[in-house]
Amino acid sequence: METKLTKLLGIKYPIIQGAMAYISESALVSAVCNAGGTGVIGSGGRGADWVRSEIIKTRQLTDKPFGVNVVLKDPERDDIIAAICETKVAFVTMGAGNPGPYFKILKDAGIKTIPVVPNVRLAKRVEESGADAIIVEGTESGGHIGLMTTMALLTNVIPQVKIPVIAAGGIADGRGIAAALLMGAAGVQMGSRFLLTDECQIHPNVKDKIIASTDTDTDVTGYSTGMMVRGLRNDFTKEFLKLERTGASVEALNELATGRNRLSAIDGDTKNGSVQVGQSLNVLTEIKTVQEVINELMEQTVTTLESANALLGS
Ligand SMILES: Cc1cc2nc3c(=O)[nH]c(=O)nc-3n(C[C@H](O)[C@H](O)[C@H](O)COP(=O)(O)O)c2cc1C
């Protein structure tokens, strides 16, 4: 399949495995690359040394292009960007802050820049600053989210920019990929679907909990602070929302949330940890290899695109 995204990154299929802090590292990223998509190493909560060593490990597992995500509010972001420039990955995705200062540094190092944007205004601004593509991420996503839906973002943003637009949020099967491509997206970024793969190193308890969950089982914490996070409803989200309703300070809420990603992803505590996942849960029923997931996604995408013509009648 050829789209503006496959051409930009030199990949076979227009599928990016989105960064997932504490989860997307060399094993998952290289597996997605070897299966024809591309993967993104999540640098959130790690540090420049970890990022450097994970890039080296990924290179040992694949000769295909891959990216690194930089969380722009990370206090170590400058060191992480320096490590990325030194090791020269194919592209960087950036979110949760102002990407402005980093376009030139990354471009000069020959690295493509793909910021995550939540609205038309920022989409236009990063295009002017030299972004190579953008990811629009709808509120259906797992992890940190904005307020707009994926459908509204694609509708509003695509006609306003010339650079490739990548759709993210709630896309968990080939029907979603086909829909995004028909809307004019150049490809998709998916996170939740890749949690249920053999190569994903997240704790098995989390995989089981996701399989047992359905559409209405997520909560969004952090509306009062503007730091919204979508994850499965559990003792942690209930406690957070209860504290939020009391009008608690940002500091008190942050203190309650600190360490919860790690607690779930690494320690497997799905009651007290933050189990971040998107809303398209009913199709997440089985753990497969990354290759099986990508093959299935592409078969569904092609079947859906082929069947679209029949809607026109004869
Ligand atoms: C567990 C989890 C952790 C995530 N962590 C990050 C992150 O560190 N940085 C980032 O830019 N996006 C992060 N995301 C968002 C994903 O990269 C991707 O855009 C999102 O999962 C797409 O929506 P979906 O979950 O419906 O597929 C995370 C998503 C999940 C599910």
CSV table of C-alpha atoms and ligand atoms in Angstrom, one decimal:
chain,number,residue,atom,x,y,z
A,1,MET,CA,0.0,0.0,0.0
A,2,GLU,CA,1.3,3.5,-0.8
A,3,THR,CA,0.3,6.6,1.0
A,4,LYS,CA,2.1,9.9,1.8
A,5,LEU,CA,3.1,8.3,5.1
A,6,THR,CA,4.6,5.1,3.6
A,7,LYS,CA,6.6,7.3,1.2
A,8,LEU,CA,7.7,9.8,3.9
A,9,LEU,CA,9.1,7.1,6.2
A,10,GLY,CA,9.9,4.4,3.7
A,11,ILE,CA,7.6,1.7,5.2
A,12,LYS,CA,5.3,-0.9,3.7
A,13,TYR,CA,2.0,-0.2,5.5
A,14,PRO,CA,0.7,3.2,6.8
A,15,ILE,CA,0.6,2.0,10.5
A,16,ILE,CA,2.6,3.6,13.3
A,17,GLN,CA,2.7,1.9,16.7
A,18,GLY,CA,2.3,4.9,19.0
A,19,ALA,CA,4.6,5.6,21.9
A,20,MET,CA,3.5,4.1,25.2
A,21,ALA,CA,5.6,5.2,28.2
A,22,TYR,CA,7.0,2.2,30.1
A,23,ILE,CA,5.7,-0.1,27.4
A,24,SER,CA,6.9,0.6,23.9
A,25,GLU,CA,10.6,-0.4,23.8
A,26,SER,CA,12.9,-2.4,21.5
A,27,ALA,CA,11.0,-5.7,21.5
A,28,LEU,CA,7.6,-4.2,20.4
A,29,VAL,CA,9.1,-1.4,18.2
A,30,SER,CA,11.3,-3.8,16.2
A,31,ALA,CA,8.5,-6.3,15.8
A,32,VAL,CA,6.2,-3.7,14.3
A,33,CYS,CA,9.0,-2.5,12.0
A,34,ASN,CA,9.8,-6.0,10.8
A,35,ALA,CA,6.0,-6.6,10.2
A,36,GLY,CA,5.8,-3.7,7.8
A,37,GLY,CA,4.6,-0.8,10.0
A,38,THR,CA,6.8,1.4,12.1
A,39,GLY,CA,7.2,1.7,15.9
A,40,VAL,CA,7.9,4.5,18.3
A,41,ILE,CA,10.0,4.1,21.5
A,42,GLY,CA,8.3,5.8,24.4
A,43,SER,CA,10.8,7.9,26.3
A,44,GLY,CA,8.4,9.2,29.0
A,45,GLY,CA,9.6,8.7,32.5
A,46,ARG,CA,12.9,7.2,31.3
A,47,GLY,CA,16.0,9.3,30.7
A,48,ALA,CA,18.6,10.0,27.9
A,49,ASP,CA,20.8,7.0,28.8
A,50,TRP,CA,17.9,4.6,28.6
A,51,VAL,CA,16.8,6.1,25.3
A,52,ARG,CA,20.2,5.8,23.8
A,53,SER,CA,20.6,2.2,24.9
A,54,GLU,CA,17.0,1.3,23.7
A,55,ILE,CA,17.8,2.8,20.2
A,56,ILE,CA,20.9,0.7,20.0
A,57,LYS,CA,18.9,-2.5,21.0
A,58,THR,CA,16.2,-1.7,18.5
A,59,ARG,CA,18.8,-1.3,15.7
A,60,GLN,CA,20.1,-4.8,16.6
A,61,LEU,CA,16.6,-6.2,16.1
A,62,THR,CA,15.6,-4.4,12.9
A,63,ASP,CA,17.1,-2.6,9.9
A,64,LYS,CA,13.9,-0.7,9.3
A,65,PRO,CA,13.1,2.9,10.2
A,66,PHE,CA,11.6,3.6,13.7
A,67,GLY,CA,11.0,6.7,15.8
A,68,VAL,CA,11.2,8.0,19.4
A,69,ASN,CA,8.6,10.0,21.3
A,70,VAL,CA,9.6,13.0,23.3
A,71,VAL,CA,7.2,14.2,26.0
A,72,LEU,CA,7.9,17.9,25.8
A,73,LYS,CA,7.2,18.6,29.5
A,74,ASP,CA,9.9,16.0,30.5
A,75,PRO,CA,12.6,17.8,32.4
A,76,GLU,CA,15.2,15.7,30.6
A,77,ARG,CA,13.8,16.5,27.1
A,78,ASP,CA,16.9,18.4,25.9
A,79,ASP,CA,19.2,15.5,26.8
A,80,ILE,CA,16.8,13.0,25.2
A,81,ILE,CA,16.7,15.1,22.0
A,82,ALA,CA,20.6,15.3,22.0
A,83,ALA,CA,20.7,11.4,22.3
A,84,ILE,CA,18.2,11.1,19.4
A,85,CYS,CA,20.3,13.5,17.2
A,86,GLU,CA,23.4,11.6,18.0
A,87,THR,CA,21.9,8.2,17.2
A,88,LYS,CA,19.8,9.5,14.3
A,89,VAL,CA,16.5,7.6,14.3
A,90,ALA,CA,14.2,8.1,11.4
A,91,PHE,CA,11.6,10.3,13.1
A,92,VAL,CA,10.5,11.9,16.3
A,93,THR,CA,6.9,12.3,17.6
A,94,MET,CA,6.4,15.1,20.1
A,95,GLY,CA,3.5,16.0,22.4
A,96,ALA,CA,2.5,17.5,25.8
A,97,GLY,CA,4.3,20.8,25.3
A,98,ASN,CA,5.7,23.3,22.7
A,99,PRO,CA,7.7,21.5,19.9
A,100,GLY,CA,8.8,24.9,18.4
A,101,PRO,CA,12.4,25.0,19.7
A,102,TYR,CA,13.2,21.4,18.4
A,103,PHE,CA,12.3,21.5,14.7
A,104,LYS,CA,15.6,23.0,13.5
A,105,ILE,CA,17.8,20.9,15.7
A,106,LEU,CA,16.1,17.7,14.6
A,107,LYS,CA,15.9,18.7,10.9
A,108,ASP,CA,19.6,19.6,11.0
A,109,ALA,CA,20.3,16.1,12.2
A,110,GLY,CA,18.3,14.6,9.3
A,111,ILE,CA,15.4,13.5,11.6
A,112,LYS,CA,11.8,13.9,10.6
A,113,THR,CA,9.5,15.6,13.0
A,114,ILE,CA,5.9,14.5,13.6
A,115,PRO,CA,4.2,16.5,16.4
A,116,VAL,CA,0.9,15.3,18.0
A,117,VAL,CA,-1.6,18.2,17.7
A,118,PRO,CA,-5.1,18.6,19.3
A,119,ASN,CA,-6.6,21.3,17.0
A,120,VAL,CA,-6.5,23.2,13.7
A,121,ARG,CA,-4.6,26.2,15.1
A,122,LEU,CA,-1.7,24.1,16.3
A,123,ALA,CA,-1.7,22.0,13.1
A,124,LYS,CA,-1.2,25.1,11.0
A,125,ARG,CA,1.4,26.5,13.4
A,126,VAL,CA,3.6,23.3,13.4
A,127,GLU,CA,3.2,23.1,9.6
A,128,GLU,CA,4.7,26.6,9.3
A,129,SER,CA,7.5,25.6,11.7
A,130,GLY,CA,8.5,22.8,9.4
A,131,ALA,CA,6.9,19.6,10.7
A,132,ASP,CA,7.1,16.8,8.2
A,133,ALA,CA,3.7,15.3,9.2
A,134,ILE,CA,1.2,15.6,12.1
A,135,ILE,CA,-0.6,13.2,14.3
A,136,VAL,CA,-4.2,14.2,15.3
A,137,GLU,CA,-5.1,12.2,18.3
A,138,GLY,CA,-8.8,12.0,19.4
A,139,THR,CA,-10.2,11.8,22.9
A,140,GLU,CA,-11.0,8.1,22.3
A,141,SER,CA,-7.3,7.2,22.7
A,142,GLY,CA,-5.6,5.6,25.7
A,143,GLY,CA,-3.1,7.7,27.7
A,144,HIS,CA,-3.0,11.5,27.7
A,145,ILE,CA,-5.9,12.9,25.7
A,146,GLY,CA,-7.5,16.1,24.4
A,147,LEU,CA,-11.1,17.0,24.0
A,148,MET,CA,-11.8,16.6,20.3
A,149,THR,CA,-12.9,13.3,18.8
A,150,THR,CA,-10.8,11.6,16.0
A,151,MET,CA,-13.6,12.1,13.5
A,152,ALA,CA,-13.9,15.9,14.2
A,153,LEU,CA,-10.1,16.3,14.1
A,154,LEU,CA,-9.9,14.6,10.7
A,155,THR,CA,-12.8,16.6,9.4
A,156,ASN,CA,-11.4,19.9,10.6
A,157,VAL,CA,-7.7,19.5,10.2
A,158,ILE,CA,-7.1,17.6,6.9
A,159,PRO,CA,-8.4,20.4,4.6
A,160,GLN,CA,-6.3,23.0,6.4
A,161,VAL,CA,-2.8,21.6,6.0
A,162,LYS,CA,-0.7,20.2,3.1
A,163,ILE,CA,1.6,17.9,5.2
A,164,PRO,CA,0.4,14.3,5.8
A,165,VAL,CA,-2.1,13.9,8.6
A,166,ILE,CA,-2.0,10.7,10.7
A,167,ALA,CA,-5.1,9.6,12.5
A,168,ALA,CA,-5.0,8.3,16.1
A,169,GLY,CA,-7.5,7.4,18.8
A,170,GLY,CA,-10.1,4.6,18.8
A,171,ILE,CA,-8.6,2.9,15.7
A,172,ALA,CA,-8.3,-0.8,16.6
A,173,ASP,CA,-9.1,-2.7,13.4
A,174,GLY,CA,-8.9,-2.4,9.6
A,175,ARG,CA,-12.3,-0.8,9.3
A,176,GLY,CA,-10.9,2.1,11.3
A,177,ILE,CA,-7.8,2.3,9.2
A,178,ALA,CA,-9.9,2.3,6.0
A,179,ALA,CA,-12.2,5.0,7.4
A,180,ALA,CA,-9.2,7.2,8.3
A,181,LEU,CA,-7.7,6.7,4.8
A,182,LEU,CA,-11.0,7.6,3.1
A,183,MET,CA,-11.2,10.7,5.2
A,184,GLY,CA,-7.9,11.7,3.7
A,185,ALA,CA,-5.5,10.6,6.4
A,186,ALA,CA,-2.1,9.4,5.2
A,187,GLY,CA,-2.0,6.7,7.8
A,188,VAL,CA,-2.8,5.8,11.4
A,189,GLN,CA,-1.2,5.6,14.8
A,190,MET,CA,-2.4,2.9,17.1
A,191,GLY,CA,-1.5,2.2,20.7
A,192,SER,CA,-4.1,0.0,22.5
A,193,ARG,CA,-4.2,-2.7,19.8
A,194,PHE,CA,-0.5,-3.3,20.2
A,195,LEU,CA,-0.9,-3.9,24.0
A,196,LEU,CA,-2.4,-7.3,23.2
A,197,THR,CA,0.7,-8.7,21.4
A,198,ASP,CA,3.2,-11.3,22.4
A,199,GLU,CA,6.0,-8.8,21.9
A,200,CYS,CA,4.5,-6.2,24.1
A,201,GLN,CA,6.3,-6.4,27.5
A,202,ILE,CA,3.5,-5.0,29.6
A,203,HIS,CA,2.6,-7.2,32.6
A,204,PRO,CA,0.3,-10.1,31.7
A,205,ASN,CA,-2.3,-9.0,34.3
A,206,VAL,CA,-2.9,-5.8,32.2
A,207,LYS,CA,-3.4,-7.8,29.0
A,208,ASP,CA,-6.0,-10.0,30.8
A,209,LYS,CA,-7.8,-7.0,32.2
A,210,ILE,CA,-8.0,-5.4,28.8
A,211,ILE,CA,-9.4,-8.6,27.2
A,212,ALA,CA,-12.1,-8.6,30.0
A,213,SER,CA,-13.1,-5.0,29.3
A,214,THR,CA,-15.6,-3.5,27.0
A,215,ASP,CA,-16.6,-0.1,25.5
A,216,THR,CA,-17.8,1.7,28.6
A,217,ASP,CA,-15.1,0.5,31.0
A,218,THR,CA,-12.7,3.5,30.8
A,219,ASP,CA,-12.7,6.6,32.9
A,220,VAL,CA,-11.0,10.0,32.2
A,221,THR,CA,-9.1,11.5,35.1
A,222,GLY,CA,-7.8,15.1,35.2
A,223,TYR,CA,-10.5,17.2,33.6
A,224,SER,CA,-10.1,19.7,36.4
A,225,THR,CA,-6.4,20.1,35.8
A,226,GLY,CA,-6.3,19.9,32.0
A,227,MET,CA,-4.1,16.8,32.2
A,228,MET,CA,-6.7,14.3,31.0
A,229,VAL,CA,-5.8,10.6,31.0
A,230,ARG,CA,-7.9,7.7,29.8
A,231,GLY,CA,-7.6,4.4,31.5
A,232,LEU,CA,-9.6,1.4,32.7
A,233,ARG,CA,-11.9,2.2,35.7
A,234,ASN,CA,-10.4,0.7,38.8
A,235,ASP,CA,-9.7,1.6,42.5
A,236,PHE,CA,-7.1,4.2,41.3
A,237,THR,CA,-9.4,6.1,38.9
A,238,LYS,CA,-12.3,6.0,41.5
A,239,GLU,CA,-10.0,7.5,44.2
A,240,PHE,CA,-8.6,10.1,41.8
A,241,LEU,CA,-12.1,11.2,40.6
A,242,LYS,CA,-13.3,11.3,44.2
A,243,LEU,CA,-10.4,13.6,45.1
A,244,GLU,CA,-11.0,15.7,42.0
A,245,ARG,CA,-14.6,16.3,43.0
A,246,THR,CA,-13.5,17.8,46.3
A,247,GLY,CA,-11.6,20.5,44.3
A,248,ALA,CA,-8.2,19.1,45.3
A,249,SER,CA,-5.1,21.0,44.2
A,250,VAL,CA,-3.0,20.0,41.2
A,251,GLU,CA,-0.2,19.1,43.5
A,252,ALA,CA,-2.5,16.7,45.6
A,253,LEU,CA,-3.8,15.1,42.4
A,254,ASN,CA,-0.3,14.7,40.9
A,255,GLU,CA,0.9,13.2,44.1
A,256,LEU,CA,-1.9,10.6,43.9
A,257,ALA,CA,-1.1,9.8,40.3
A,258,THR,CA,2.7,9.6,40.6
A,259,GLY,CA,4.1,6.1,39.9
A,260,ARG,CA,0.8,4.6,38.8
A,261,ASN,CA,1.8,3.9,35.2
A,262,ARG,CA,4.8,1.8,36.4
A,263,LEU,CA,2.6,0.1,39.0
A,264,SER,CA,0.3,-1.3,36.4
A,265,ALA,CA,2.6,-1.7,33.3
A,266,ILE,CA,5.6,-3.3,35.2
A,267,ASP,CA,4.2,-4.5,38.5
A,268,GLY,CA,0.9,-5.7,37.1
A,269,ASP,CA,-1.3,-4.0,39.8
A,270,THR,CA,-4.4,-3.4,37.7
A,271,LYS,CA,-6.4,-2.2,40.8
A,272,ASN,CA,-4.1,0.6,42.0
A,273,GLY,CA,-2.1,1.3,38.8
A,274,SER,CA,-3.2,3.4,35.9
A,275,VAL,CA,-4.2,1.0,33.1
A,276,GLN,CA,-4.1,3.3,30.1
A,277,VAL,CA,-6.1,2.1,27.1
A,278,GLY,CA,-8.5,3.6,24.5
A,279,GLN,CA,-12.2,3.2,24.1
A,280,SER,CA,-12.3,0.7,21.2
A,281,LEU,CA,-12.1,-2.3,23.5
A,282,ASN,CA,-14.7,-4.8,22.3
A,283,VAL,CA,-12.4,-5.9,19.4
A,284,LEU,CA,-9.5,-6.4,21.7
A,285,THR,CA,-10.1,-10.0,22.6
A,286,GLU,CA,-6.9,-11.9,21.8
A,287,ILE,CA,-3.2,-11.8,22.3
A,288,LYS,CA,-1.4,-12.4,18.9
A,289,THR,CA,2.0,-11.8,17.5
A,290,VAL,CA,2.7,-8.4,16.0
A,291,GLN,CA,3.0,-10.0,12.6
A,292,GLU,CA,-0.5,-11.6,13.0
A,293,VAL,CA,-2.0,-8.3,14.1
A,294,ILE,CA,-0.5,-6.3,11.2
A,295,ASN,CA,-1.5,-9.0,8.7
A,296,GLU,CA,-5.1,-9.0,10.0
A,297,LEU,CA,-5.2,-5.2,10.1
A,298,MET,CA,-4.1,-4.9,6.5
A,299,GLU,CA,-6.5,-7.7,5.3
A,300,GLN,CA,-9.4,-5.9,7.0
A,301,THR,CA,-8.3,-2.6,5.6
A,302,VAL,CA,-8.1,-3.9,2.0
A,303,THR,CA,-11.5,-5.7,2.3
A,304,THR,CA,-13.2,-2.6,3.7
A,305,LEU,CA,-11.7,-0.3,1.0
A,306,GLU,CA,-12.8,-2.8,-1.7
A,307,SER,CA,-16.3,-3.1,-0.4
A,308,ALA,CA,-16.7,0.7,-0.2
A,309,ASN,CA,-17.2,0.9,-4.0
A,310,ALA,CA,-20.3,-1.3,-3.7
A,311,LEU,CA,-22.0,1.4,-1.7
A,312,LEU,CA,-22.3,3.5,-4.9
A,313,GLY,CA,-24.5,0.8,-6.5
A,314,SER,CA,-24.3,0.1,-10.2
B,1,LIG,C1,-0.7,2.7,27.6
B,1,LIG,C2,-0.5,3.9,26.7
B,1,LIG,C3,0.5,4.8,27.0
B,1,LIG,C4,0.7,5.9,26.1
B,1,LIG,N1,1.8,6.7,26.3
B,1,LIG,C5,2.1,7.7,25.4
B,1,LIG,C6,3.3,8.4,25.5
B,1,LIG,O1,4.2,8.2,26.3
B,1,LIG,N2,3.5,9.4,24.6
B,1,LIG,C7,2.6,9.7,23.6
B,1,LIG,O2,2.8,10.6,22.8
B,1,LIG,N3,1.4,9.0,23.5
B,1,LIG,C8,1.2,8.0,24.3
B,1,LIG,N4,0.1,7.2,24.2
B,1,LIG,C9,-0.8,7.4,23.0
B,1,LIG,C10,-0.4,6.5,21.8
B,1,LIG,O3,0.8,6.7,21.3
B,1,LIG,C11,-1.5,6.5,20.7
B,1,LIG,O4,-1.5,7.8,20.1
B,1,LIG,C12,-2.9,6.1,21.2
B,1,LIG,O5,-2.8,4.9,21.9
B,1,LIG,C13,-3.9,6.0,20.0
B,1,LIG,O6,-5.1,5.6,20.5
B,1,LIG,P1,-5.6,4.1,20.7
B,1,LIG,O7,-5.1,3.7,22.1
B,1,LIG,O8,-7.1,4.2,20.7
B,1,LIG,O9,-5.0,3.2,19.7
B,1,LIG,C14,-0.2,6.1,25.0
B,1,LIG,C15,-1.3,5.3,24.9
B,1,LIG,C16,-1.4,4.2,25.7
B,1,LIG,C17,-2.6,3.2,25.4
